[in-house]
mmCIF file of C-alpha atoms in Angstrom:
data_model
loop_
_atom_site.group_PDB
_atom_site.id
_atom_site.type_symbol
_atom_site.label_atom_id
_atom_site.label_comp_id
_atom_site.label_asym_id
_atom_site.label_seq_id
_atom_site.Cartn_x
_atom_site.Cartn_y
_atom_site.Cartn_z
ATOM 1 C CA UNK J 23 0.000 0.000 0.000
ATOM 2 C CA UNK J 24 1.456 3.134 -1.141
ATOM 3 C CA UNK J 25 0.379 7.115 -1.198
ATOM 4 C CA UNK J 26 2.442 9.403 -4.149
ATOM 5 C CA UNK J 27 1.597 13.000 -3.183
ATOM 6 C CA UNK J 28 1.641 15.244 -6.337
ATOM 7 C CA UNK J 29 4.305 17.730 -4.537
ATOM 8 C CA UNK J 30 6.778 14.862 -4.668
ATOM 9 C CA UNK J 31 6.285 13.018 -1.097
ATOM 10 C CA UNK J 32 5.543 9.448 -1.154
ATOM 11 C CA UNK J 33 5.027 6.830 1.550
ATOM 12 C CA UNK J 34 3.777 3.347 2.005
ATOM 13 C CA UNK J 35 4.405 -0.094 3.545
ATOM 14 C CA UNK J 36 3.949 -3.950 2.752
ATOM 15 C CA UNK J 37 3.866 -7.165 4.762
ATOM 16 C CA UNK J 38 5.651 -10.174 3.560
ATOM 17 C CA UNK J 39 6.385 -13.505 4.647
ATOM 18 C CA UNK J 40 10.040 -14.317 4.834
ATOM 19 C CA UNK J 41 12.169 -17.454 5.764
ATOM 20 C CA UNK J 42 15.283 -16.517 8.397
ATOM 21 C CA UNK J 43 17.503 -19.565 9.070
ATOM 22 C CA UNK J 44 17.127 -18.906 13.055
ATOM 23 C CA UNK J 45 13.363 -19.395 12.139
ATOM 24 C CA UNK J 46 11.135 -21.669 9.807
ATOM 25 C CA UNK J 47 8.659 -18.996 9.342
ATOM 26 C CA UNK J 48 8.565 -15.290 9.960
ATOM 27 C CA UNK J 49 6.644 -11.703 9.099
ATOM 28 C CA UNK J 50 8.528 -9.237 7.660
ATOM 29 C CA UNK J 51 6.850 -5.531 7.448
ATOM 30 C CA UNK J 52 8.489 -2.915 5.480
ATOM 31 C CA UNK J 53 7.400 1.114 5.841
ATOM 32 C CA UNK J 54 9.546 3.485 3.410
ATOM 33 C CA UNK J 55 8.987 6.908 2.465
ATOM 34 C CA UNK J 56 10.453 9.685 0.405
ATOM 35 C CA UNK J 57 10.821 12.784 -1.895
ATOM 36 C CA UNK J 58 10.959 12.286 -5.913
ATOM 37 C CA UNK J 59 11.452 15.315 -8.010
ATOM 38 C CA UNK J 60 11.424 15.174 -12.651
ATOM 39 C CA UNK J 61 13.810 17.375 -13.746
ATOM 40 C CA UNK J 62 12.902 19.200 -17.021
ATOM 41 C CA UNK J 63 15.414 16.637 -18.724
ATOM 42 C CA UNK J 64 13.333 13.950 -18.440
ATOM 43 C CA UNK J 65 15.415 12.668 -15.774
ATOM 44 C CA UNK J 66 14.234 12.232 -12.279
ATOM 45 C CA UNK J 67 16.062 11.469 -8.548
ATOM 46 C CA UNK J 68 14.930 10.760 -5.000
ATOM 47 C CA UNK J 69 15.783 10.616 -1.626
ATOM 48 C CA UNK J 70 14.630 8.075 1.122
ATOM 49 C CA UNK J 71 14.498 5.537 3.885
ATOM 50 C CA UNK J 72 12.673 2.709 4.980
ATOM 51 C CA UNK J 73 12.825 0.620 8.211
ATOM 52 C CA UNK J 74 12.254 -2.923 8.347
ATOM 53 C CA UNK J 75 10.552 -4.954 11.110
ATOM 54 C CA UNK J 76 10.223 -8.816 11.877
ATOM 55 C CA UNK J 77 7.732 -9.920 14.182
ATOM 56 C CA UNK J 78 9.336 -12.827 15.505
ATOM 57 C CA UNK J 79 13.218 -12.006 15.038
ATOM 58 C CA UNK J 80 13.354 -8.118 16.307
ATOM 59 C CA UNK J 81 16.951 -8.246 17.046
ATOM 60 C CA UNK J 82 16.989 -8.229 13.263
ATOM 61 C CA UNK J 83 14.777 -5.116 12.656
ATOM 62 C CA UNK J 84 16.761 -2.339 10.579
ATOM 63 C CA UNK J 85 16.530 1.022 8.854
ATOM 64 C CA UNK J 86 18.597 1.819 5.229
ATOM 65 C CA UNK J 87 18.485 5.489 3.573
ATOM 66 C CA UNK J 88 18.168 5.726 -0.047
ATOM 67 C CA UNK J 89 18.965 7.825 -3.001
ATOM 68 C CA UNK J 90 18.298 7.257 -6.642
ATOM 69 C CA UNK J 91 17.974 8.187 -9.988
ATOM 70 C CA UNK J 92 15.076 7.589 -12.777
ATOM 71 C CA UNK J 93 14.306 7.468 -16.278
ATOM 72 C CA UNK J 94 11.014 6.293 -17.761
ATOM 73 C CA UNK J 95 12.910 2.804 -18.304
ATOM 74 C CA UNK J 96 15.128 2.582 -15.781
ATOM 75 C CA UNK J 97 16.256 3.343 -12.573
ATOM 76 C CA UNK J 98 18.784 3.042 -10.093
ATOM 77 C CA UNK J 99 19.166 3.532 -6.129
ATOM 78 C CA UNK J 100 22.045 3.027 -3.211
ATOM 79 C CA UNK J 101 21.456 2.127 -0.090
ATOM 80 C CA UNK J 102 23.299 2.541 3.365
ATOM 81 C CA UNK J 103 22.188 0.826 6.512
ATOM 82 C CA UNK J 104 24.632 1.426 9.825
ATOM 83 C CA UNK J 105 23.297 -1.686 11.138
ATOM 84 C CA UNK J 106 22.106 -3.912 8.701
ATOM 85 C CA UNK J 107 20.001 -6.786 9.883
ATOM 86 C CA UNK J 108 20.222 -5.572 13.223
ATOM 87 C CA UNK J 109 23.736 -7.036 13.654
ATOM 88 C CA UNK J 110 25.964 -3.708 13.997
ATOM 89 C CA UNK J 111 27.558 -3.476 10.430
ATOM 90 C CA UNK J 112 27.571 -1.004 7.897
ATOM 91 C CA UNK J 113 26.050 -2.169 4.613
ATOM 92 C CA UNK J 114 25.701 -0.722 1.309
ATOM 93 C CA UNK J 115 22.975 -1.949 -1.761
ATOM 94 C CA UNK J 116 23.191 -1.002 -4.936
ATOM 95 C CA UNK J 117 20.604 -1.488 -7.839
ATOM 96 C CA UNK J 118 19.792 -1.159 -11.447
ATOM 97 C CA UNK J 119 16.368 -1.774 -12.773
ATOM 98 C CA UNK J 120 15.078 -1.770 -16.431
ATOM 99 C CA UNK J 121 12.038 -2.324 -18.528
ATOM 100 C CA UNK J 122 11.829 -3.109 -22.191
ATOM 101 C CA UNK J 123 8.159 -2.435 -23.544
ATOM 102 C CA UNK J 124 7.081 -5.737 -25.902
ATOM 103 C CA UNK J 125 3.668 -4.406 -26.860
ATOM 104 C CA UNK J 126 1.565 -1.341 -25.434
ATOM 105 C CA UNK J 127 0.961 -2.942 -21.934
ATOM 106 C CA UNK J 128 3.412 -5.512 -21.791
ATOM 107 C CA UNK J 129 7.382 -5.290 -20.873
ATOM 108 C CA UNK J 130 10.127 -7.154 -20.224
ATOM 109 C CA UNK J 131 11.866 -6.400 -16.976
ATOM 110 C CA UNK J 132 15.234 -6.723 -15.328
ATOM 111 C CA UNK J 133 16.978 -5.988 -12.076
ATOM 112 C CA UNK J 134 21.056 -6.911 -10.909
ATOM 113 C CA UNK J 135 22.100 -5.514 -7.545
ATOM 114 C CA UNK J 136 24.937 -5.636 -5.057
ATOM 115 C CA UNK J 137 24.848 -6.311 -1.735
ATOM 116 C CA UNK J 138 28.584 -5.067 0.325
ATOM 117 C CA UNK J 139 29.328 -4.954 3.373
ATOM 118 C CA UNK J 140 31.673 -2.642 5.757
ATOM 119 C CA UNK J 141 32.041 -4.814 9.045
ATOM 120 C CA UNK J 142 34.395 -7.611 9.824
ATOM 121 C CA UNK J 143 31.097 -8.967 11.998
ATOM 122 C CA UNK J 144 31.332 -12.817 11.271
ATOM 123 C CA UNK J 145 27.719 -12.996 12.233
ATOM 124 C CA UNK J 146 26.705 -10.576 9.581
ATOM 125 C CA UNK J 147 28.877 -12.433 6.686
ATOM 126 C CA UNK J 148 25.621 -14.662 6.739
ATOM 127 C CA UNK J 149 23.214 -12.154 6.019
ATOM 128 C CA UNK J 150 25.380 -9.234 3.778
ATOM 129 C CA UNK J 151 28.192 -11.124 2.553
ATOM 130 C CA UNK J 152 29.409 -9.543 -1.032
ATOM 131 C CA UNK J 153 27.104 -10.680 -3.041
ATOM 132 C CA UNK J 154 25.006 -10.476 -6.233
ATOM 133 C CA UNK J 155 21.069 -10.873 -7.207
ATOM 134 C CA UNK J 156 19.448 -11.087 -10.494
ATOM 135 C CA UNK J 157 15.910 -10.672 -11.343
ATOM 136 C CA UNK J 158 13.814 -11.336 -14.990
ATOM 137 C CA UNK J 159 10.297 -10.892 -15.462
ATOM 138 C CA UNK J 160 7.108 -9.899 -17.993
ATOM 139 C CA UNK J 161 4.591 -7.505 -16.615
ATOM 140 C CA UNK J 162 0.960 -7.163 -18.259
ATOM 141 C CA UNK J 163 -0.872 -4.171 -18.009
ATOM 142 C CA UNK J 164 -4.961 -4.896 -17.539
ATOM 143 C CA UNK J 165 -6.962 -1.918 -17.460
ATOM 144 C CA UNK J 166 -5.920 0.224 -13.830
ATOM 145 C CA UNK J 167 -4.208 -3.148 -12.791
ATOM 146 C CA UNK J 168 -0.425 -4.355 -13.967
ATOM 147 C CA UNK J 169 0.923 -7.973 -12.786
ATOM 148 C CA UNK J 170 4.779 -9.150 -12.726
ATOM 149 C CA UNK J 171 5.974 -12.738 -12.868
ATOM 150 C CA UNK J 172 9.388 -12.326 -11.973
ATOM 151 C CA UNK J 173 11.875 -15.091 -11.666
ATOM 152 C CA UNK J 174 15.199 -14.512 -8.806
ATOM 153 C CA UNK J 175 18.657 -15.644 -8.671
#
């Protein structure tokens, strides 16, 4: 759930479920919010944070700020958290996103991103070790509604 205010402030928040290795099952909630601005170029940037919460594992809770840059194709943000996954380590996430239009509502999308960390924390080498992610999907737009099938390594 999401609010985009026309002056360029924009909040929201999701629930997930997640899988932590301490725990079988767990609920993850997510709140972020922000400020976007277009420049007359076309191009547009943003600043942010959000703060992450699990309802069983709080010692894990953590907050990341954000900032990011936009074009109507793609776009790309880096994140800090000073205590990633609650464990006392510096992290930083970085992220490009892109989407190819097929047809009028349908595109191909694509996301790589880089997960580093800052902290000789052994415990956190489990959760931010240096590491890559991938992500390929379609998404179909159907009148106000669009759905992604997206596929992650």
């Amino acid at each position: 759930m999401g609010y985009d205010n026309p002056s360029g402030w924009y909040a929201g928040g999701f629930a997930s479920k997640v899988s932590l290795r301490e725990l079988d099952s767990n609920a993850q909630l997510t709140a972020y919010g922000g400020y976007s601005r277009r420049l007359e170029s076309g191009l547009g940037w943003e600043l942010g944070a959000t703060r992450t919460e699990f309802l069983q594992a709080a010692d894990y809770r953590y907050t990341e700020v954000f900032a990011g840059l936009s074009s109507d194709n793609f776009n790309g943000r880096i994140y800090f958290s000073p205590n990633y996954f609650g464990q006392s380590a510096r992290s930083i996430y970085a992220e490009l996103n892109g989407a190819y239009p097929i047809r009028e509502r349908l595109r191909l999308l694509g996301h790589i991103g880089y997960l580093g960390s800052f902290s000789d924390n052994e415990k956190l080498a489990s959760y931010a070790a240096t590491r890559f992610d991938t992500r390929i999907g379609v998404s179909a737009g159907i009148a106000n509604w669009e759905f992604n099938r997206s596929e992650e390594r």
